[in-house]
Tab-separated table of C-alpha atoms and ligand atoms in Angstrom:
chain	number	residue	atom	x	y	z
A	1	UNK	CA	-4.041	-5.550	20.914
A	2	UNK	CA	-2.081	-7.859	23.215
A	3	UNK	CA	-3.824	-9.264	26.260
A	4	UNK	CA	-1.812	-8.604	29.404
A	5	UNK	CA	-4.774	-8.730	31.761
A	6	UNK	CA	-3.720	-8.755	35.402
A	7	UNK	CA	0.003	-8.651	34.664
A	8	UNK	CA	1.984	-6.479	37.070
A	9	UNK	CA	4.760	-4.632	35.276
A	10	UNK	CA	7.602	-2.549	36.649
A	11	UNK	CA	8.637	-0.011	34.066
A	12	UNK	CA	12.123	1.455	34.535
A	13	UNK	CA	12.843	4.694	32.651
A	14	UNK	CA	16.440	5.898	32.405
A	15	UNK	CA	17.854	9.148	31.025
A	16	UNK	CA	17.448	9.050	27.271
A	17	UNK	CA	15.493	11.267	24.871
A	18	UNK	CA	13.448	8.112	24.113
A	19	UNK	CA	11.998	8.502	27.643
A	20	UNK	CA	9.211	10.633	26.051
A	21	UNK	CA	7.870	7.382	24.532
A	22	UNK	CA	7.334	5.980	28.044
A	23	UNK	CA	3.970	7.772	28.217
A	24	UNK	CA	2.785	5.940	25.077
A	25	UNK	CA	4.197	2.686	26.410
A	26	UNK	CA	2.337	3.069	29.720
A	27	UNK	CA	-0.923	3.791	27.865
A	28	UNK	CA	-0.533	0.686	25.695
A	29	UNK	CA	0.309	-1.510	28.679
A	30	UNK	CA	-2.682	-0.287	30.632
A	31	UNK	CA	-4.976	-0.592	27.624
A	32	UNK	CA	-3.919	-4.232	27.294
A	33	UNK	CA	-4.872	-4.923	30.879
A	34	UNK	CA	-1.584	-4.547	32.770
A	35	UNK	CA	-0.906	-2.739	36.055
A	36	UNK	CA	2.159	-0.520	35.775
A	37	UNK	CA	4.520	0.769	38.442
A	38	UNK	CA	6.920	3.336	36.971
A	39	UNK	CA	10.461	3.776	38.309
A	40	UNK	CA	12.734	6.528	37.028
A	41	UNK	CA	16.355	7.517	37.431
A	42	UNK	CA	16.915	11.203	38.169
A	43	UNK	CA	18.157	11.614	34.569
A	44	UNK	CA	15.012	9.889	33.297
A	45	UNK	CA	12.901	12.388	35.209
A	46	UNK	CA	14.656	15.206	33.318
A	47	UNK	CA	13.217	13.911	30.041
A	48	UNK	CA	9.631	13.178	31.077
A	49	UNK	CA	7.836	14.355	34.176
A	50	UNK	CA	6.982	11.873	36.939
A	51	UNK	CA	3.617	13.666	37.149
A	52	UNK	CA	2.750	12.545	33.587
A	53	UNK	CA	3.561	8.957	34.438
A	54	UNK	CA	1.856	8.903	37.841
A	55	UNK	CA	-1.272	10.342	36.177
A	56	UNK	CA	-1.232	7.600	33.559
A	57	UNK	CA	-0.366	4.728	35.921
A	58	UNK	CA	-2.503	6.011	38.821
A	59	UNK	CA	0.397	5.189	41.136
A	60	UNK	CA	3.149	7.324	42.622
A	61	UNK	CA	6.324	7.151	40.547
A	62	UNK	CA	9.513	6.209	42.422
A	63	UNK	CA	12.638	8.141	41.491
A	64	UNK	CA	14.870	7.273	44.447
A	65	UNK	CA	15.519	4.476	46.933
A	66	UNK	CA	15.104	6.951	49.771
A	67	UNK	CA	11.797	8.900	49.800
A	68	UNK	CA	11.824	11.547	52.546
A	69	UNK	CA	12.142	9.692	55.816
A	70	UNK	CA	11.140	6.322	54.423
A	71	UNK	CA	12.484	4.177	51.596
A	72	UNK	CA	10.947	2.643	48.535
A	73	UNK	CA	11.126	-1.065	49.062
A	74	UNK	CA	12.860	-2.309	45.936
A	75	UNK	CA	12.841	-5.888	47.258
A	76	UNK	CA	9.066	-5.873	47.655
A	77	UNK	CA	8.599	-4.324	44.209
A	78	UNK	CA	10.889	-6.966	42.723
A	79	UNK	CA	8.685	-9.666	44.251
A	80	UNK	CA	5.412	-7.931	43.285
A	81	UNK	CA	6.104	-7.780	39.560
A	82	UNK	CA	5.332	-10.380	36.887
A	83	UNK	CA	7.870	-8.651	34.649
A	84	UNK	CA	10.251	-5.742	34.717
A	85	UNK	CA	10.814	-3.701	31.561
A	86	UNK	CA	13.608	-1.144	31.400
A	87	UNK	CA	12.801	1.162	28.499
A	88	UNK	CA	14.653	3.228	27.528
A	89	UNK	CA	17.891	1.778	28.859
A	90	UNK	CA	20.929	4.021	28.396
A	91	UNK	CA	24.481	2.750	27.843
A	92	UNK	CA	25.378	3.803	31.354
A	93	UNK	CA	22.454	2.054	33.098
A	94	UNK	CA	23.066	-1.011	30.872
A	95	UNK	CA	26.678	-1.134	32.132
A	96	UNK	CA	25.477	-0.834	35.737
A	97	UNK	CA	22.964	-3.650	35.325
A	98	UNK	CA	25.579	-5.849	33.641
A	99	UNK	CA	27.981	-5.242	36.550
A	100	UNK	CA	25.401	-5.497	39.357
A	101	UNK	CA	25.871	-1.889	40.494
A	102	UNK	CA	22.772	-0.893	42.460
A	103	UNK	CA	23.038	2.836	43.019
A	104	UNK	CA	19.530	3.921	42.018
A	105	UNK	CA	15.931	2.713	42.288
A	106	UNK	CA	15.991	0.906	38.927
A	107	UNK	CA	19.280	-0.941	39.296
A	108	UNK	CA	18.483	-1.878	42.935
A	109	UNK	CA	15.054	-3.213	41.944
A	110	UNK	CA	16.570	-5.055	38.989
A	111	UNK	CA	18.969	-6.900	41.308
A	112	UNK	CA	16.094	-7.927	43.603
A	113	UNK	CA	13.682	-8.921	40.833
A	114	UNK	CA	12.875	-12.602	40.484
A	115	UNK	CA	10.603	-12.019	37.505
A	116	UNK	CA	11.696	-11.932	33.848
A	117	UNK	CA	13.476	-8.726	32.961
A	118	UNK	CA	13.187	-7.143	29.487
A	119	UNK	CA	15.533	-4.386	28.402
A	120	UNK	CA	15.078	-1.989	25.496
A	121	UNK	CA	18.345	-0.096	24.923
A	122	UNK	CA	18.398	3.423	23.476
A	123	UNK	CA	21.621	5.175	22.560
A	124	UNK	CA	23.583	6.685	19.747
A	125	UNK	CA	25.063	4.598	16.947
A	126	UNK	CA	28.694	4.554	18.087
A	127	UNK	CA	27.765	3.897	21.724
A	128	UNK	CA	25.632	0.953	20.615
A	129	UNK	CA	28.451	-0.451	18.432
A	130	UNK	CA	31.156	-0.009	21.064
A	131	UNK	CA	32.668	-3.361	22.160
A	132	UNK	CA	31.988	-2.470	25.812
A	133	UNK	CA	28.264	-2.071	25.064
A	134	UNK	CA	28.183	-5.263	22.999
A	135	UNK	CA	29.803	-7.106	25.892
A	136	UNK	CA	27.361	-5.607	28.435
A	137	UNK	CA	24.375	-6.654	26.308
A	138	UNK	CA	25.761	-10.204	26.015
A	139	UNK	CA	26.387	-10.298	29.739
A	140	UNK	CA	22.847	-9.179	30.604
A	141	UNK	CA	21.438	-11.765	28.222
A	142	UNK	CA	23.644	-14.466	29.706
A	143	UNK	CA	21.882	-13.857	33.052
A	144	UNK	CA	18.599	-14.738	31.328
A	145	UNK	CA	17.404	-11.129	30.754
A	146	UNK	CA	15.551	-10.566	27.514
A	147	UNK	CA	16.742	-8.059	24.921
A	148	UNK	CA	14.155	-6.059	22.991
A	149	UNK	CA	16.299	-5.253	19.952
A	150	UNK	CA	17.036	-1.634	18.999
A	151	UNK	CA	15.596	-0.186	15.827
A	152	UNK	CA	17.334	1.400	12.853
A	153	UNK	CA	16.717	5.001	11.901
A	154	UNK	CA	17.502	8.619	12.626
A	155	UNK	CA	19.075	9.158	16.056
A	156	UNK	CA	19.062	12.186	18.352
A	157	UNK	CA	22.573	13.103	17.149
A	158	UNK	CA	21.404	13.242	13.531
A	159	UNK	CA	23.330	10.068	12.690
A	160	UNK	CA	21.394	7.300	11.000
A	161	UNK	CA	21.848	3.698	12.158
A	162	UNK	CA	21.090	1.309	14.963
A	163	UNK	CA	20.409	2.450	18.508
A	164	UNK	CA	16.801	3.716	18.542
A	165	UNK	CA	14.637	2.294	21.277
A	166	UNK	CA	12.044	-0.166	19.961
A	167	UNK	CA	8.623	1.433	19.469
A	168	UNK	CA	6.123	1.022	22.355
A	169	UNK	CA	3.953	-1.288	20.164
A	170	UNK	CA	6.960	-3.575	19.608
A	171	UNK	CA	7.748	-3.651	23.342
A	172	UNK	CA	4.164	-4.651	24.152
A	173	UNK	CA	4.287	-7.280	21.395
A	174	UNK	CA	7.445	-8.767	22.972
A	175	UNK	CA	5.701	-9.064	26.321
A	176	UNK	CA	2.650	-10.614	24.737
A	177	UNK	CA	4.745	-13.123	22.785
A	178	UNK	CA	6.658	-14.007	25.957
A	179	UNK	CA	3.495	-14.900	27.911
A	180	UNK	CA	1.959	-16.653	24.927
A	181	UNK	CA	5.039	-18.875	24.733
A	182	UNK	CA	5.018	-19.552	28.443
A	183	UNK	CA	2.473	-22.322	28.191
A	184	UNK	CA	3.590	-23.639	24.808
A	185	UNK	CA	5.138	-26.749	26.392
A	186	UNK	CA	2.568	-27.206	29.137
A	187	UNK	CA	1.825	-30.885	29.742
A	188	UNK	CA	5.056	-31.960	28.014
A	189	UNK	CA	7.851	-33.802	29.790
A	190	UNK	CA	11.379	-32.900	28.774
A	191	UNK	CA	14.569	-34.764	29.608
A	192	UNK	CA	17.820	-32.789	29.266
A	193	UNK	CA	21.369	-34.017	29.779
A	194	UNK	CA	23.999	-31.349	30.493
A	195	UNK	CA	27.545	-30.758	31.668
A	196	UNK	CA	30.594	-32.997	31.493
A	197	UNK	CA	31.109	-36.437	32.958
A	198	UNK	CA	34.030	-37.213	35.230
A	199	UNK	CA	35.436	-40.706	34.896
A	200	UNK	CA	37.554	-41.558	37.958
A	201	UNK	CA	41.216	-42.559	37.645
A	202	UNK	CA	41.615	-42.722	41.442
A	203	UNK	CA	39.909	-40.926	44.344
A	204	UNK	CA	41.441	-37.550	43.383
A	205	UNK	CA	41.813	-37.619	39.597
A	206	UNK	CA	39.457	-38.053	36.672
A	207	UNK	CA	39.135	-38.030	32.899
A	208	UNK	CA	36.736	-35.193	31.986
A	209	UNK	CA	36.197	-32.301	29.628
A	210	UNK	CA	35.621	-28.547	29.625
A	211	UNK	CA	31.814	-28.473	29.553
A	212	UNK	CA	30.403	-26.053	32.142
A	213	UNK	CA	26.757	-27.110	31.863
A	214	UNK	CA	25.694	-23.582	30.776
A	215	UNK	CA	24.011	-24.684	27.539
A	216	UNK	CA	22.012	-27.502	29.132
A	217	UNK	CA	21.008	-25.469	32.178
A	218	UNK	CA	19.790	-22.656	29.900
A	219	UNK	CA	17.695	-25.210	27.988
A	220	UNK	CA	16.224	-26.563	31.235
A	221	UNK	CA	15.250	-23.055	32.409
A	222	UNK	CA	13.773	-22.139	29.031
A	223	UNK	CA	11.700	-25.353	28.818
A	224	UNK	CA	10.410	-24.855	32.389
A	225	UNK	CA	9.449	-21.262	31.543
A	226	UNK	CA	7.374	-22.660	28.667
A	227	UNK	CA	5.468	-24.829	31.129
A	228	UNK	CA	7.218	-28.177	30.576
A	229	UNK	CA	7.981	-30.638	33.371
A	230	UNK	CA	11.776	-30.787	33.119
A	231	UNK	CA	14.226	-33.426	34.333
A	232	UNK	CA	17.811	-32.266	34.086
A	233	UNK	CA	20.480	-34.975	34.332
A	234	UNK	CA	23.455	-32.810	35.208
A	235	UNK	CA	27.069	-33.896	35.246
A	236	UNK	CA	29.504	-32.220	37.677
A	237	UNK	CA	28.854	-28.487	37.240
A	238	UNK	CA	28.902	-25.465	39.521
A	239	UNK	CA	25.627	-24.300	37.971
A	240	UNK	CA	22.065	-25.053	38.801
A	241	UNK	CA	18.862	-23.938	37.087
A	242	UNK	CA	17.268	-20.681	38.178
A	243	UNK	CA	13.806	-22.198	37.828
A	244	UNK	CA	12.961	-24.184	40.961
A	245	UNK	CA	10.518	-26.350	38.986
A	246	UNK	CA	13.362	-28.118	37.192
A	247	UNK	CA	14.057	-31.522	38.728
A	248	UNK	CA	17.843	-31.914	38.862
A	249	UNK	CA	19.437	-35.390	38.947
A	250	UNK	CA	23.149	-34.878	39.669
A	251	UNK	CA	25.502	-37.502	38.239
A	252	UNK	CA	29.263	-37.871	37.892
A	253	UNK	CA	30.019	-40.517	35.316
A	254	UNK	CA	28.660	-41.569	31.902
A	255	UNK	CA	27.307	-44.778	33.435
A	256	UNK	CA	25.360	-42.776	36.053
A	257	UNK	CA	24.126	-40.362	33.359
A	258	UNK	CA	22.905	-43.301	31.266
A	259	UNK	CA	21.039	-44.833	34.213
A	260	UNK	CA	19.287	-41.558	35.071
A	261	UNK	CA	18.458	-40.815	31.425
A	262	UNK	CA	17.174	-44.375	30.801
A	263	UNK	CA	14.750	-43.974	33.699
A	264	UNK	CA	13.420	-40.597	32.625
A	265	UNK	CA	13.232	-41.061	28.842
A	266	UNK	CA	10.332	-43.547	28.569
A	267	UNK	CA	7.989	-41.001	30.172
A	268	UNK	CA	9.401	-38.032	28.280
A	269	UNK	CA	7.997	-36.384	25.153
A	270	UNK	CA	11.308	-34.743	24.287
A	271	UNK	CA	14.940	-35.604	25.031
A	272	UNK	CA	17.628	-32.966	24.507
A	273	UNK	CA	21.163	-34.237	24.919
A	274	UNK	CA	23.496	-31.316	25.523
A	275	UNK	CA	25.958	-33.182	27.765
A	276	UNK	CA	29.550	-33.674	26.743
A	277	UNK	CA	29.878	-37.316	27.736
A	278	UNK	CA	33.368	-38.810	28.044
A	279	UNK	CA	33.592	-41.396	25.275
A	280	UNK	CA	36.115	-43.463	27.232
A	281	UNK	CA	36.784	-44.184	30.932
A	282	UNK	CA	39.692	-45.821	32.782
A	283	UNK	CA	39.201	-49.596	32.783
A	284	UNK	CA	39.627	-49.509	36.551
A	285	UNK	CA	39.508	-46.697	39.071
A	286	UNK	CA	42.251	-47.167	41.697
A	287	UNK	CA	40.878	-47.341	45.246
A	288	UNK	CA	43.759	-45.214	46.555
A	289	UNK	CA	45.634	-42.220	45.183
A	290	UNK	CA	48.112	-43.348	42.537
A	291	UNK	CA	51.664	-42.472	43.630
A	292	UNK	CA	54.199	-40.767	41.394
A	293	UNK	CA	56.554	-43.680	40.809
A	294	UNK	CA	57.811	-43.761	37.209
A	295	UNK	CA	58.271	-41.276	34.324
A	296	UNK	CA	55.371	-42.761	32.425
A	297	UNK	CA	51.908	-43.709	33.645
A	298	UNK	CA	49.793	-45.746	31.276
A	299	UNK	CA	46.036	-45.566	31.563
A	300	UNK	CA	43.906	-48.138	29.841
A	301	UNK	CA	40.645	-46.610	28.645
A	302	UNK	CA	37.512	-48.501	27.680
A	303	UNK	CA	34.472	-47.288	25.769
A	304	UNK	CA	31.650	-45.646	27.683
A	305	UNK	CA	28.031	-46.312	26.789
A	306	UNK	CA	26.578	-43.980	24.162
A	307	UNK	CA	23.562	-42.491	25.914
A	308	UNK	CA	22.248	-40.814	22.766
A	309	UNK	CA	22.455	-43.971	20.668
A	310	UNK	CA	20.773	-46.002	23.453
A	311	UNK	CA	17.859	-43.581	23.708
A	312	UNK	CA	17.702	-43.285	19.929
A	313	UNK	CA	17.193	-47.048	19.620
A	314	UNK	CA	14.372	-46.962	22.179
A	315	UNK	CA	12.612	-43.912	20.755
A	316	UNK	CA	8.844	-44.455	20.456
A	317	UNK	CA	6.409	-42.879	17.991
A	318	UNK	CA	5.573	-39.408	19.208
A	319	UNK	CA	8.862	-38.971	21.077
A	320	UNK	CA	11.469	-36.479	19.910
A	321	UNK	CA	15.192	-36.767	20.379
A	322	UNK	CA	17.521	-33.807	19.901
A	323	UNK	CA	21.282	-34.200	19.965
A	324	UNK	CA	24.254	-31.871	19.916
A	325	UNK	CA	27.442	-32.173	17.903
A	326	UNK	CA	30.601	-30.468	19.013
A	327	UNK	CA	32.973	-30.473	16.073
A	328	UNK	CA	36.330	-29.098	14.994
A	329	UNK	CA	36.452	-30.287	11.343
A	330	UNK	CA	34.052	-31.425	8.638
A	331	UNK	CA	31.389	-30.007	10.899
A	332	UNK	CA	28.274	-30.421	8.741
A	333	UNK	CA	29.132	-33.900	7.484
A	334	UNK	CA	29.964	-35.163	10.981
A	335	UNK	CA	26.804	-33.697	12.471
A	336	UNK	CA	24.658	-35.155	9.695
A	337	UNK	CA	26.196	-38.566	10.243
A	338	UNK	CA	25.426	-38.366	14.022
A	339	UNK	CA	21.841	-37.314	13.246
A	340	UNK	CA	21.375	-40.562	11.288
A	341	UNK	CA	23.411	-42.928	13.466
A	342	UNK	CA	21.877	-41.867	16.785
A	343	UNK	CA	18.330	-41.581	15.392
A	344	UNK	CA	17.966	-37.906	16.349
A	345	UNK	CA	15.119	-35.776	14.957
A	346	UNK	CA	17.314	-32.680	15.128
A	347	UNK	CA	20.972	-32.083	15.778
A	348	UNK	CA	22.441	-28.832	17.061
A	349	UNK	CA	25.902	-28.251	15.674
A	350	UNK	CA	28.376	-26.013	17.483
A	351	UNK	CA	31.876	-25.703	16.156
A	352	UNK	CA	35.016	-24.935	18.138
A	353	UNK	CA	36.166	-23.036	15.026
A	354	UNK	CA	33.612	-20.298	15.798
A	355	UNK	CA	34.796	-17.677	18.281
A	356	UNK	CA	32.474	-17.578	21.294
A	357	UNK	CA	30.936	-20.998	20.602
A	358	UNK	CA	31.124	-24.254	22.545
A	359	UNK	CA	32.503	-25.009	25.991
A	360	UNK	CA	32.154	-22.603	28.863
A	361	UNK	CA	31.365	-19.438	26.874
A	362	UNK	CA	28.227	-17.499	27.848
A	363	UNK	CA	27.474	-17.461	24.125
A	364	UNK	CA	27.033	-20.055	21.420
A	365	UNK	CA	26.725	-20.118	17.646
A	366	UNK	CA	24.677	-22.972	16.299
A	367	UNK	CA	23.402	-24.609	13.156
A	368	UNK	CA	20.283	-26.745	13.534
A	369	UNK	CA	20.082	-29.682	11.164
A	370	UNK	CA	16.884	-31.622	10.637
A	371	UNK	CA	15.988	-34.744	8.652
A	372	UNK	CA	15.985	-34.280	4.867
A	373	UNK	CA	19.026	-31.989	5.116
A	374	UNK	CA	17.092	-29.026	6.533
A	375	UNK	CA	19.731	-26.580	7.755
A	376	UNK	CA	19.290	-23.335	9.702
A	377	UNK	CA	22.229	-21.156	10.732
A	378	UNK	CA	21.950	-18.809	13.714
A	379	UNK	CA	24.121	-15.897	14.704
A	380	UNK	CA	26.234	-15.761	17.865
A	381	UNK	CA	23.869	-15.320	20.819
A	382	UNK	CA	23.772	-15.778	24.582
A	383	UNK	CA	23.144	-19.385	25.642
A	384	UNK	CA	19.663	-18.533	27.047
A	385	UNK	CA	18.736	-16.995	23.656
A	386	UNK	CA	20.178	-20.056	21.841
A	387	UNK	CA	18.027	-22.263	24.086
A	388	UNK	CA	14.929	-20.352	22.957
A	389	UNK	CA	15.859	-20.866	19.287
A	390	UNK	CA	16.305	-24.602	19.867
A	391	UNK	CA	12.965	-24.917	21.664
A	392	UNK	CA	11.216	-22.945	18.894
A	393	UNK	CA	12.531	-25.522	16.379
A	394	UNK	CA	11.488	-28.401	18.660
A	395	UNK	CA	7.983	-26.984	18.892
A	396	UNK	CA	7.663	-26.766	15.115
A	397	UNK	CA	8.604	-30.444	14.895
A	398	UNK	CA	6.293	-31.364	17.735
A	399	UNK	CA	3.320	-29.869	15.910
A	400	UNK	CA	4.007	-32.007	12.858
A	401	UNK	CA	4.844	-35.203	14.716
A	402	UNK	CA	2.273	-38.035	14.820
A	403	UNK	CA	0.954	-38.624	18.394
B	501	PMT	O1	28.313	-27.005	28.858
B	501	PMT	P1	28.804	-25.816	28.090
B	501	PMT	O2	30.127	-25.313	28.603
B	501	PMT	O3	27.753	-24.734	27.999
B	501	PMT	O4	29.108	-26.273	26.606
B	501	PMT	C1	28.058	-26.721	25.793
B	501	PMT	C2	28.478	-27.890	24.890
B	501	PMT	C3	29.564	-27.428	23.953
B	501	PMT	C4	28.996	-29.052	25.755
B	501	PMT	C5	27.175	-28.346	24.119
B	501	PMT	O5	26.726	-27.271	23.362
B	501	PMT	C6	27.474	-29.548	23.207
B	501	PMT	O6	27.897	-29.430	22.085
B	501	PMT	N1	27.236	-30.795	23.747
B	501	PMT	C7	27.558	-32.047	23.078
B	501	PMT	C8	29.047	-32.259	23.129
B	501	PMT	C9	29.456	-33.598	22.610
B	501	PMT	O7	29.902	-34.417	23.352
B	501	PMT	O8	29.196	-33.805	21.340
B	501	PMT	P2	29.504	-35.208	20.572
B	501	PMT	O9	29.562	-34.796	19.164
B	501	PMT	O10	30.685	-35.899	21.126
B	501	PMT	O11	28.232	-36.084	20.887
B	501	PMT	C10	27.076	-36.147	20.037
B	501	PMT	C11	25.836	-36.350	20.846
B	501	PMT	O12	25.855	-37.599	21.503
B	501	PMT	C12	25.615	-35.310	21.942
B	501	PMT	O13	24.232	-35.044	22.002
B	501	PMT	C13	26.080	-36.014	23.214
B	501	PMT	O14	25.396	-35.565	24.373
B	501	PMT	C14	25.739	-37.458	22.896
B	501	PMT	N2	26.613	-38.474	23.529
B	501	PMT	C15	27.925	-38.547	23.154
B	501	PMT	C16	28.704	-39.555	23.667
B	501	PMT	C17	28.155	-40.453	24.620
B	501	PMT	N3	28.886	-41.420	25.135
B	501	PMT	N4	26.857	-40.325	24.980
B	501	PMT	C18	26.080	-39.367	24.442
B	501	PMT	O15	24.891	-39.229	24.774
């Protein structure tokens, strides 16, 4: 049995037939040491009685934001919890959470929650497969929420397929695994580069690229959640990590990114280079705005430093270096050649040929290539989920690396 001693869990129950399993879920959570506060939508309370859940949790169950002449403080509950679990989550409540609609006690608490949020969908086969539902799941994951995958089997409609809520034992196992992982990088220092670089042409124009920083920021948050001390060297991006423990070093150009990375890398155990660094920069940046004078403007570009290759050359025993490769053709061969040339331990390949992968998407589809031609393909996932896969691979390597 998982050990969740002292963990405070908000359990949201929405209106699905799977709500009857909430009683078993509560019993398992309490048996494993957790404190549970149940929240229900009105539809949820049609499927299982609040009295059953308040008896099991030994706490009043909240079914509305307004309770008589007072209100249930969803902000306070959001701050109280170590985790929120919404199980079962219907297609309709999923859509509300994905859109930020807060018209009931569960969706309002979800929006206020600062803790990790797990969601265990439950719906019929065609609802689960509908593109709108797929998009809502991806969107929720892209905000860092954690999907507890649906099961396969007989559904309330009589159809057989995907859409069943995960069993209570599986939900508890997910929580356990999450907290077990939380300290898996404790004591480790991780350097991450992310975002684009902007190489100035003049005070208003630059040479840059389409990187948003989403992939690198997701990696920084995931590593911090696992207990690592994270330094994020972040090129110009509108994003910032959700985890306040991440130390962010904002930079603009490749030269600045190199300087910041060079300082942080000697003390780091792991370097993960997700930035899309401009390979070339204008030889000179004009001090004043360049005027529109002729039909042609020639820019002379010179090579930027290769941050990855520089760190690769300085890598010490016990340090790990993980690179990315963004490719359009000959993907595997190009990535393998970068793995060797830049002295990476792993390279994460993302191809612009794959729909939903690469720049700016909330999702990515990766192949992780290790030394000795070890190749693992992953399906299209949200960038936070991709970050978890990358860190899992890094941890395997870390265990086998000489100190
Ligand atoms: O930021 P997002 O919008 O979420 O998009 C994520 C991403 C597509 C930018 C990311 O997943 C990614 O692929 N980053 C690397 C992009 C890239 O520049 O790849 P590359 O094949 O040109 O470079 C290979 C490796 O060398 C990369 O680790 C890169 O960070 C590094 N490099 C490259 C050039 C350079 N001058 N210095 C470097 O450190």
